[in-house]
Short mmCIF file of C-alpha atoms in Angstrom, two decimals:
data_model
loop_
_atom_site.label_atom_id
_atom_site.label_comp_id
_atom_site.label_asym_id
_atom_site.label_seq_id
_atom_site.Cartn_x
_atom_site.Cartn_y
_atom_site.Cartn_z
CA UNK Z 23 -7.45 44.99 35.08
CA UNK Z 24 -5.85 42.76 37.68
CA UNK Z 25 -8.61 40.21 38.16
CA UNK Z 26 -7.02 37.18 39.80
CA UNK Z 27 -7.35 34.57 37.02
CA UNK Z 28 -6.45 31.74 39.35
CA UNK Z 29 -8.31 28.62 38.22
CA UNK Z 30 -11.26 27.66 36.10
CA UNK Z 31 -13.46 24.78 37.22
CA UNK Z 32 -12.34 22.59 34.33
CA UNK Z 33 -8.64 23.22 34.98
CA UNK Z 34 -9.04 22.69 38.71
CA UNK Z 35 -10.75 19.33 38.30
CA UNK Z 36 -8.09 18.20 35.82
CA UNK Z 37 -5.38 19.09 38.33
CA UNK Z 38 -7.20 17.31 41.15
CA UNK Z 39 -7.42 14.19 39.01
CA UNK Z 40 -3.68 14.47 38.39
CA UNK Z 41 -2.83 14.63 42.07
CA UNK Z 42 -3.11 18.27 43.12
CA UNK Z 43 -4.42 18.40 46.68
CA UNK Z 44 -7.87 19.91 47.16
CA UNK Z 45 -6.90 20.79 50.73
CA UNK Z 46 -3.78 22.62 49.55
CA UNK Z 47 -5.79 24.52 46.95
CA UNK Z 48 -8.35 25.51 49.59
CA UNK Z 49 -5.56 26.81 51.80
CA UNK Z 50 -4.51 29.24 49.05
CA UNK Z 51 -8.04 30.66 49.05
CA UNK Z 52 -8.04 30.91 52.84
CA UNK Z 53 -4.66 32.63 52.79
CA UNK Z 54 -5.94 35.24 50.35
CA UNK Z 55 -8.99 35.81 52.56
CA UNK Z 56 -6.69 36.17 55.59
CA UNK Z 57 -4.26 38.56 53.88
CA UNK Z 58 -4.38 41.80 55.91
CA UNK Z 59 -3.68 43.76 52.73
CA UNK Z 60 -6.62 42.15 50.95
CA UNK Z 61 -10.40 42.43 51.14
CA UNK Z 62 -11.25 39.20 52.95
CA UNK Z 63 -12.69 40.91 56.02
CA UNK Z 64 -15.04 42.93 53.81
CA UNK Z 65 -15.86 40.30 51.20
CA UNK Z 66 -16.95 37.63 53.67
CA UNK Z 67 -19.73 38.13 56.18
CA UNK Z 68 -19.16 34.63 57.60
CA UNK Z 69 -16.26 32.23 57.05
CA UNK Z 70 -16.70 28.45 57.04
CA UNK Z 71 -13.04 27.46 57.20
CA UNK Z 72 -13.50 24.40 59.43
CA UNK Z 73 -16.28 22.77 57.43
CA UNK Z 74 -14.53 23.74 54.19
CA UNK Z 75 -11.33 21.98 55.31
CA UNK Z 76 -13.32 18.87 56.23
CA UNK Z 77 -15.06 18.90 52.85
CA UNK Z 78 -11.73 19.37 51.05
CA UNK Z 79 -10.18 16.42 52.89
CA UNK Z 80 -13.12 14.23 51.89
CA UNK Z 81 -12.75 15.39 48.30
CA UNK Z 82 -9.06 14.44 48.31
CA UNK Z 83 -10.00 10.92 49.39
CA UNK Z 84 -12.49 10.62 46.53
CA UNK Z 85 -9.94 11.79 43.96
CA UNK Z 86 -7.40 9.34 45.36
CA UNK Z 87 -9.96 6.61 44.81
CA UNK Z 88 -10.68 8.00 41.33
CA UNK Z 89 -14.32 8.50 42.35
CA UNK Z 90 -15.17 12.23 42.38
CA UNK Z 91 -18.85 12.97 42.88
CA UNK Z 92 -19.21 15.38 39.96
CA UNK Z 93 -17.47 17.98 37.81
CA UNK Z 94 -17.68 20.33 40.82
CA UNK Z 95 -15.99 18.02 43.33
CA UNK Z 96 -13.39 20.04 45.25
CA UNK Z 97 -14.42 23.36 43.71
CA UNK Z 98 -14.68 26.25 46.18
CA UNK Z 99 -17.84 28.36 46.23
CA UNK Z 100 -18.75 31.51 48.09
CA UNK Z 101 -22.44 32.11 48.75
CA UNK Z 102 -24.25 35.44 48.74
CA UNK Z 103 -25.53 36.01 52.27
CA UNK Z 104 -29.20 35.59 51.43
CA UNK Z 105 -29.30 31.78 51.38
CA UNK Z 106 -29.97 29.46 54.30
CA UNK Z 107 -26.83 27.61 55.36
CA UNK Z 108 -27.26 25.06 58.12
CA UNK Z 109 -26.23 26.37 61.53
CA UNK Z 110 -25.72 30.01 60.53
CA UNK Z 111 -27.85 33.17 60.35
CA UNK Z 112 -28.70 34.87 57.06
CA UNK Z 113 -27.46 38.45 57.45
CA UNK Z 114 -28.54 40.09 54.16
CA UNK Z 115 -25.48 42.33 54.57
CA UNK Z 116 -26.78 43.76 57.84
CA UNK Z 117 -24.81 43.53 61.13
CA UNK Z 118 -28.09 43.64 63.05
CA UNK Z 119 -29.04 40.24 61.59
CA UNK Z 120 -26.00 38.42 62.90
CA UNK Z 121 -28.19 37.35 65.81
CA UNK Z 122 -31.17 36.44 63.64
CA UNK Z 123 -32.59 32.94 63.41
CA UNK Z 124 -30.12 30.13 62.73
CA UNK Z 125 -30.92 28.09 59.62
CA UNK Z 126 -32.03 24.56 60.42
CA UNK Z 127 -31.24 23.28 56.94
CA UNK Z 128 -29.37 24.27 53.81
CA UNK Z 129 -31.11 26.04 50.95
CA UNK Z 130 -31.87 23.80 47.98
CA UNK Z 131 -28.97 25.14 45.90
CA UNK Z 132 -26.54 24.61 48.79
CA UNK Z 133 -27.66 21.00 49.20
CA UNK Z 134 -27.07 20.36 45.50
CA UNK Z 135 -23.59 21.84 45.67
CA UNK Z 136 -22.64 19.81 48.74
CA UNK Z 137 -24.01 16.63 47.16
CA UNK Z 138 -21.78 17.35 44.15
CA UNK Z 139 -18.70 17.63 46.38
CA UNK Z 140 -18.39 21.40 46.17
CA UNK Z 141 -16.78 23.26 49.08
CA UNK Z 142 -18.60 26.18 50.71
CA UNK Z 143 -16.05 28.78 51.85
CA UNK Z 144 -18.49 31.22 53.45
CA UNK Z 145 -21.13 33.84 52.84
CA UNK Z 146 -20.44 37.11 51.07
CA UNK Z 147 -21.19 40.78 51.52
CA UNK Z 148 -23.95 42.47 49.56
CA UNK Z 149 -26.07 45.58 49.31
CA UNK Z 150 -27.80 45.60 52.71
CA UNK Z 151 -31.36 44.34 52.30
CA UNK Z 152 -30.70 43.92 48.55
CA UNK Z 153 -32.45 46.76 46.70
CA UNK Z 154 -29.57 48.55 44.92
CA UNK Z 155 -27.25 47.58 42.08
CA UNK Z 156 -24.23 49.45 43.48
CA UNK Z 157 -23.07 47.01 46.16
CA UNK Z 158 -22.37 49.83 48.61
CA UNK Z 159 -22.57 48.67 52.23
CA UNK Z 160 -22.21 51.46 54.76
CA UNK Z 161 -22.38 48.96 57.64
CA UNK Z 162 -19.87 46.23 56.73
CA UNK Z 163 -17.71 48.00 54.17
CA UNK Z 164 -17.90 47.85 50.39
CA UNK Z 165 -15.93 45.33 48.31
CA UNK Z 166 -13.93 46.92 45.51
CA UNK Z 167 -13.44 46.05 41.86
CA UNK Z 168 -9.94 44.85 40.96
CA UNK Z 169 -9.78 47.58 38.32
CA UNK Z 170 -7.51 50.42 39.45
CA UNK Z 171 -7.84 49.19 43.02
CA UNK Z 172 -5.97 52.21 44.35
CA UNK Z 173 -8.80 54.42 43.07
CA UNK Z 174 -11.42 52.30 44.86
CA UNK Z 175 -14.09 51.59 42.28
CA UNK Z 176 -17.23 49.73 43.41
CA UNK Z 177 -17.99 46.17 42.31
CA UNK Z 178 -21.65 46.87 41.68
CA UNK Z 179 -24.33 44.77 43.31
CA UNK Z 180 -26.22 43.62 44.95
CA UNK Z 181 -23.91 40.56 44.81
CA UNK Z 182 -20.80 42.63 45.51
CA UNK Z 183 -18.90 40.20 47.72
CA UNK Z 184 -19.77 37.28 45.47
CA UNK Z 185 -17.95 38.80 42.50
CA UNK Z 186 -15.07 40.11 44.61
CA UNK Z 187 -14.48 36.69 46.17
CA UNK Z 188 -13.83 35.29 42.70
CA UNK Z 189 -11.89 38.22 41.28
CA UNK Z 190 -9.65 38.27 44.38
CA UNK Z 191 -9.01 34.53 44.40
CA UNK Z 192 -10.90 33.56 47.54
CA UNK Z 193 -13.17 31.11 45.72
CA UNK Z 194 -13.33 29.60 42.25
CA UNK Z 195 -16.99 30.49 41.82
CA UNK Z 196 -19.87 32.22 43.57
CA UNK Z 197 -23.60 31.72 43.89
CA UNK Z 198 -25.54 34.96 43.53
CA UNK Z 199 -29.06 36.17 42.92
CA UNK Z 200 -30.22 38.24 39.97
CA UNK Z 201 -33.42 40.30 40.23
CA UNK Z 202 -32.26 43.21 38.09
CA UNK Z 203 -28.72 42.35 37.14
CA UNK Z 204 -27.47 41.61 40.66
CA UNK Z 205 -25.17 38.81 39.47
CA UNK Z 206 -24.27 40.18 36.04
CA UNK Z 207 -23.44 43.77 37.05
CA UNK Z 208 -20.76 42.88 39.63
CA UNK Z 209 -19.44 40.17 37.31
CA UNK Z 210 -19.00 42.78 34.58
CA UNK Z 211 -17.42 45.30 36.97
CA UNK Z 212 -14.92 42.67 38.14
CA UNK Z 213 -13.98 41.31 34.71
CA UNK Z 214 -15.87 38.04 35.20
CA UNK Z 215 -18.65 36.01 33.64
CA UNK Z 216 -22.09 36.26 35.27
CA UNK Z 217 -25.02 34.03 34.31
CA UNK Z 218 -28.72 34.59 34.97
CA UNK Z 219 -30.66 31.39 34.18
CA UNK Z 220 -34.29 31.51 33.14
CA UNK Z 221 -36.46 32.16 36.17
CA UNK Z 222 -37.50 28.97 37.91
CA UNK Z 223 -34.72 26.71 36.60
CA UNK Z 224 -32.92 26.90 39.96
CA UNK Z 225 -35.03 26.03 43.00
CA UNK Z 226 -35.40 29.05 45.29
CA UNK Z 227 -36.17 27.16 48.51
CA UNK Z 228 -34.12 28.75 51.28
CA UNK Z 229 -33.28 31.87 49.31
CA UNK Z 230 -34.49 35.24 50.57
CA UNK Z 231 -37.16 36.33 48.05
CA UNK Z 232 -37.28 39.83 46.60
CA UNK Z 233 -39.52 39.83 43.53
CA UNK Z 234 -41.66 36.87 42.59
CA UNK Z 235 -41.82 38.25 39.05
CA UNK Z 236 -38.10 38.85 38.51
CA UNK Z 237 -35.94 36.75 40.86
CA UNK Z 238 -33.41 34.28 39.51
CA UNK Z 239 -30.46 32.43 41.08
CA UNK Z 240 -27.26 32.45 39.08
CA UNK Z 241 -23.49 32.17 39.21
CA UNK Z 242 -20.30 34.19 38.83
CA UNK Z 243 -17.07 32.61 37.65
CA UNK Z 244 -14.09 33.00 35.35
CA UNK Z 245 -15.55 31.55 32.14
CA UNK Z 246 -18.75 30.57 30.39
CA UNK Z 247 -17.79 26.92 30.76
CA UNK Z 248 -17.54 27.43 34.53
CA UNK Z 249 -21.07 28.82 34.68
CA UNK Z 250 -22.34 26.01 32.45
CA UNK Z 251 -20.76 23.42 34.76
CA UNK Z 252 -22.47 25.02 37.76
CA UNK Z 253 -25.76 25.16 35.91
CA UNK Z 254 -25.64 21.43 35.21
CA UNK Z 255 -25.57 20.79 38.95
CA UNK Z 256 -27.94 23.39 40.41
CA UNK Z 257 -30.55 23.92 37.67
CA UNK Z 258 -33.14 21.86 35.84
CA UNK Z 259 -31.71 20.05 32.79
CA UNK Z 260 -31.08 22.02 29.61
CA UNK Z 261 -33.16 21.16 26.56
CA UNK Z 262 -31.02 22.74 23.84
CA UNK Z 263 -28.02 21.18 22.15
CA UNK Z 264 -24.92 22.77 20.67
CA UNK Z 265 -25.74 25.18 17.83
CA UNK Z 266 -23.28 26.90 15.50
CA UNK Z 267 -23.57 30.63 16.18
CA UNK Z 268 -23.09 31.33 12.47
CA UNK Z 269 -26.48 29.75 11.75
CA UNK Z 270 -28.37 31.99 14.17
CA UNK Z 271 -30.07 35.36 13.95
CA UNK Z 272 -28.04 37.54 16.32
CA UNK Z 273 -29.53 40.96 17.01
CA UNK Z 274 -27.50 43.97 18.09
CA UNK Z 275 -29.59 46.20 20.33
CA UNK Z 276 -30.25 49.69 19.06
CA UNK Z 277 -32.03 52.66 20.71
CA UNK Z 278 -31.85 53.22 24.47
CA UNK Z 279 -29.60 50.25 25.35
CA UNK Z 280 -26.74 51.94 23.52
CA UNK Z 281 -27.62 55.53 24.42
CA UNK Z 282 -25.30 57.63 26.61
CA UNK Z 283 -22.59 54.99 26.87
CA UNK Z 284 -19.29 55.84 28.48
CA UNK Z 285 -16.91 56.40 25.53
CA UNK Z 286 -14.71 53.49 26.66
CA UNK Z 287 -17.74 51.17 26.68
CA UNK Z 288 -18.97 52.46 23.31
CA UNK Z 289 -15.58 51.83 21.71
CA UNK Z 290 -15.29 48.37 23.26
CA UNK Z 291 -18.82 47.46 22.20
CA UNK Z 292 -18.21 48.44 18.57
CA UNK Z 293 -14.91 46.55 18.47
CA UNK Z 294 -16.58 43.48 19.96
CA UNK Z 295 -19.37 43.60 17.37
CA UNK Z 296 -16.73 43.85 14.65
CA UNK Z 297 -14.95 40.76 15.98
CA UNK Z 298 -18.14 38.72 16.19
CA UNK Z 299 -19.08 39.68 12.63
CA UNK Z 300 -15.58 38.87 11.37
CA UNK Z 301 -15.94 35.41 12.91
CA UNK Z 302 -18.90 34.73 10.63
CA UNK Z 303 -21.91 35.73 12.72
CA UNK Z 304 -25.02 37.08 11.04
CA UNK Z 305 -25.73 40.35 12.82
CA UNK Z 306 -28.52 42.88 12.43
CA UNK Z 307 -29.51 45.99 14.35
CA UNK Z 308 -32.77 45.70 16.25
CA UNK Z 309 -34.73 48.47 17.88
CA UNK Z 310 -35.67 47.54 21.43
CA UNK Z 311 -38.98 49.36 22.05
CA UNK Z 312 -38.99 48.96 25.82
CA UNK Z 313 -37.47 52.18 27.13
CA UNK Z 314 -40.76 53.97 27.73
CA UNK Z 315 -42.29 50.87 29.31
CA UNK Z 316 -39.37 50.59 31.72
CA UNK Z 317 -39.60 54.27 32.56
CA UNK Z 318 -43.29 53.89 33.35
CA UNK Z 319 -42.67 50.91 35.64
CA UNK Z 320 -40.10 53.01 37.49
CA UNK Z 321 -42.49 55.92 37.84
CA UNK Z 322 -45.11 53.63 39.36
CA UNK Z 323 -42.68 52.48 42.06
CA UNK Z 324 -40.73 49.62 40.50
CA UNK Z 325 -41.87 46.02 40.36
CA UNK Z 326 -39.03 44.63 42.49
CA UNK Z 327 -39.50 47.21 45.26
CA UNK Z 328 -43.25 46.69 45.47
CA UNK Z 329 -43.03 42.91 45.54
CA UNK Z 330 -40.22 43.08 48.09
CA UNK Z 331 -42.42 45.28 50.30
CA UNK Z 332 -45.36 42.91 49.93
CA UNK Z 333 -43.20 40.08 51.25
CA UNK Z 334 -41.02 41.87 53.82
CA UNK Z 335 -43.04 44.82 55.10
CA UNK Z 336 -42.79 43.78 58.75
CA UNK Z 337 -39.05 43.20 58.55
CA UNK Z 338 -38.51 46.54 56.78
CA UNK Z 339 -40.42 48.37 59.49
CA UNK Z 340 -38.12 46.98 62.19
CA UNK Z 341 -34.82 47.90 60.53
CA UNK Z 342 -34.92 51.70 60.77
CA UNK Z 343 -31.38 52.81 61.71
CA UNK Z 344 -29.98 49.34 61.00
CA UNK Z 345 -30.20 49.73 57.21
CA UNK Z 346 -28.84 52.19 54.66
CA UNK Z 347 -31.69 54.73 54.34
CA UNK Z 348 -31.19 54.86 50.56
CA UNK Z 349 -32.08 51.18 50.38
CA UNK Z 350 -34.70 51.09 53.11
CA UNK Z 351 -36.37 54.12 51.53
CA UNK Z 352 -37.23 52.06 48.45
CA UNK Z 353 -39.12 49.56 50.61
CA UNK Z 354 -40.96 52.23 52.57
CA UNK Z 355 -41.91 54.17 49.43
CA UNK Z 356 -43.38 50.98 47.97
CA UNK Z 357 -45.96 50.93 50.78
CA UNK Z 358 -47.70 53.84 49.05
CA UNK Z 359 -48.07 52.07 45.70
CA UNK Z 360 -51.72 51.25 45.05
CA UNK Z 361 -53.02 47.87 44.01
CA UNK Z 362 -54.08 49.43 40.70
CA UNK Z 363 -50.58 50.71 39.99
CA UNK Z 364 -49.13 47.33 40.88
CA UNK Z 365 -51.47 45.64 38.41
CA UNK Z 366 -50.44 48.20 35.79
CA UNK Z 367 -46.79 47.31 36.38
CA UNK Z 368 -47.58 43.62 36.02
CA UNK Z 369 -49.35 44.33 32.73
CA UNK Z 370 -46.37 46.32 31.46
CA UNK Z 371 -44.10 43.48 32.52
CA UNK Z 372 -46.25 41.02 30.56
CA UNK Z 373 -45.99 43.29 27.50
CA UNK Z 374 -42.19 43.18 27.75
CA UNK Z 375 -42.24 39.40 28.11
CA UNK Z 376 -44.43 39.07 25.01
CA UNK Z 377 -42.14 41.33 22.97
CA UNK Z 378 -39.05 39.28 23.77
CA UNK Z 379 -40.50 35.77 23.80
CA UNK Z 380 -43.28 35.90 21.21
CA UNK Z 381 -43.11 38.97 18.98
CA UNK Z 382 -39.36 39.15 18.26
CA UNK Z 383 -37.62 36.90 15.77
CA UNK Z 384 -33.99 37.01 16.96
CA UNK Z 385 -32.24 34.03 18.55
CA UNK Z 386 -29.72 36.05 20.57
CA UNK Z 387 -29.83 39.73 21.54
CA UNK Z 388 -26.56 41.47 22.47
CA UNK Z 389 -25.94 44.78 24.22
CA UNK Z 390 -23.51 46.38 26.70
CA UNK Z 391 -24.04 45.01 30.19
CA UNK Z 392 -23.69 48.45 31.78
CA UNK Z 393 -23.69 51.94 30.31
CA UNK Z 394 -20.98 53.31 32.63
CA UNK Z 395 -17.74 52.08 34.17
CA UNK Z 396 -17.57 51.31 37.91
CA UNK Z 397 -17.87 54.60 39.83
CA UNK Z 398 -15.50 55.44 42.64
CA UNK Z 399 -16.76 54.49 46.08
CA UNK Z 400 -16.05 57.97 47.46
CA UNK Z 401 -18.42 59.51 44.93
CA UNK Z 402 -21.27 57.27 46.13
CA UNK Z 403 -21.35 59.10 49.47
CA UNK Z 404 -23.29 61.89 47.74
CA UNK Z 405 -26.92 60.85 47.36
CA UNK Z 406 -27.35 62.51 43.97
CA UNK Z 407 -24.38 60.56 42.62
CA UNK Z 408 -25.60 57.36 44.23
CA UNK Z 409 -29.06 57.44 42.66
CA UNK Z 410 -27.80 58.65 39.28
CA UNK Z 411 -25.24 55.82 39.10
CA UNK Z 412 -27.81 53.27 40.27
CA UNK Z 413 -30.15 54.18 37.42
CA UNK Z 414 -27.44 54.15 34.77
CA UNK Z 415 -25.99 50.82 35.87
CA UNK Z 416 -29.38 49.14 36.31
CA UNK Z 417 -30.85 50.27 32.97
CA UNK Z 418 -29.39 47.66 30.64
CA UNK Z 419 -29.06 44.71 32.99
CA UNK Z 420 -32.69 44.66 34.14
CA UNK Z 421 -33.96 44.05 30.60
CA UNK Z 422 -33.37 40.30 30.92
CA UNK Z 423 -35.42 40.17 34.13
CA UNK Z 424 -38.28 42.31 32.88
CA UNK Z 425 -38.53 40.26 29.66
CA UNK Z 426 -38.24 36.93 31.50
CA UNK Z 427 -35.20 35.91 29.46
CA UNK Z 428 -31.90 34.24 30.32
CA UNK Z 429 -28.69 36.27 29.99
CA UNK Z 430 -24.94 36.11 30.44
CA UNK Z 431 -22.24 38.78 30.58
CA UNK Z 432 -18.75 38.21 29.17
CA UNK Z 433 -15.73 40.52 29.63
CA UNK Z 434 -14.57 42.53 26.61
CA UNK Z 435 -11.15 44.12 26.03
CA UNK Z 436 -11.22 47.86 26.63
CA UNK Z 437 -8.93 50.86 26.90
CA UNK Z 438 -6.86 50.94 30.09
CA UNK Z 439 -8.13 47.43 30.90
CA UNK Z 440 -11.45 48.91 32.00
CA UNK Z 441 -14.09 46.33 32.99
CA UNK Z 442 -16.60 46.23 30.14
CA UNK Z 443 -19.16 43.44 29.82
CA UNK Z 444 -21.13 42.27 26.80
CA UNK Z 445 -24.53 40.74 27.47
CA UNK Z 446 -25.94 37.89 25.39
CA UNK Z 447 -29.64 37.31 25.98
CA UNK Z 448 -31.94 34.49 24.80
CA UNK Z 449 -35.61 33.70 25.30
CA UNK Z 450 -36.93 32.02 28.41
CA UNK Z 451 -35.77 28.40 28.73
CA UNK Z 452 -33.33 28.80 25.84
CA UNK Z 453 -30.49 28.62 28.35
CA UNK Z 454 -28.79 25.78 26.49
CA UNK Z 455 -28.71 27.77 23.28
CA UNK Z 456 -27.41 30.82 25.15
CA UNK Z 457 -24.60 28.93 26.86
CA UNK Z 458 -23.65 27.22 23.60
CA UNK Z 459 -23.33 30.51 21.74
CA UNK Z 460 -21.59 32.19 24.66
CA UNK Z 461 -18.98 29.41 24.84
CA UNK Z 462 -18.29 29.72 21.11
CA UNK Z 463 -18.01 33.51 21.19
CA UNK Z 464 -16.14 33.90 24.47
CA UNK Z 465 -12.58 33.88 23.13
CA UNK Z 466 -13.66 36.03 20.17
CA UNK Z 467 -15.23 38.57 22.53
CA UNK Z 468 -12.25 38.55 24.89
CA UNK Z 469 -9.86 38.85 21.96
CA UNK Z 470 -7.93 35.76 23.06
#
């Protein structure tokens, strides 16, 4: 896969300290976004070139004075277009919202990034109005995975442009949301690392809410260390210290999380497990008894769709022809879900949370991030293919949200350089432990 492995955060900062110009580095990102043969016009919904250049010039002055603001000073970030950014509208991937209300202040996460010296390059494309994990946008165009680009495979979503901006070298990192894998799925499909922190660790002020039960704000970048560096700036402090992965109980998911895998993913998963075991990890198979519970939640209407409808019913009713009917239909169908069924879904959600956070004994749970490889965009024009792919891609990634855990996806080697991700999951607020283990295992998993 031809993911553009341009710069990690750590390497970039080292180069800036040694005299590399932040402005010059930014210009390489802008040039890639401007390339007529590239995806810049589809990846970005709004470009912030002028303010980014000003921020880069200020960063250069700080490095010259040997006084950078943080480990993110001079690092370029794209932002999923569902955060408030001062002076711009939030489009949610919809052209009709380009004339919506202008934000009067930055979202909390944007303020933290700016205060750290990070550079905001613009806002990125996404599934319109959020509710799909495919990243298909029939209005603005659909960003593509770098894998076999000529065959036009989707990035997944809903944070499609976020992942593509990093894989195509238009930003070093991206801020995304994750309600059911929305950061981790496109990261996996683009050969990147995607991190979903425990819910509530990143302030959601100024972020468009979808599901109060499942929402999280995370990051997409080249490495685990990149995501950890971002987390230190935008999230509440970690409580866990470094822990040797060989001393932990690492569970390998059995049952439905490994059912019906694409053969390439199945082979990559088994090889990755072999490598982790050979490195000294203590592994054991664990049955994950949540498949029927998840199926029941889906039958009742889906927790994210119902809570999104509760919050955005009036907006949904005004969109009509301005939104992909396959996405808008999920909102409108949620109107018919009874209060009793919603309470049943909440109870099922609580059962899943108890299983993962109280009843299970593992420290880390691992499983394939997605059960299939990125489908071709052309195939998603057929509704039956669209909904079938959405269910298959969503199945594994949503576990971390429904169990209220933290999770990270790391690329694994696979046949024909196919984008295969391995998910590591830890209990709620065990983010420090998760990042520690993920950093230690990353090169083992990648085979580097």
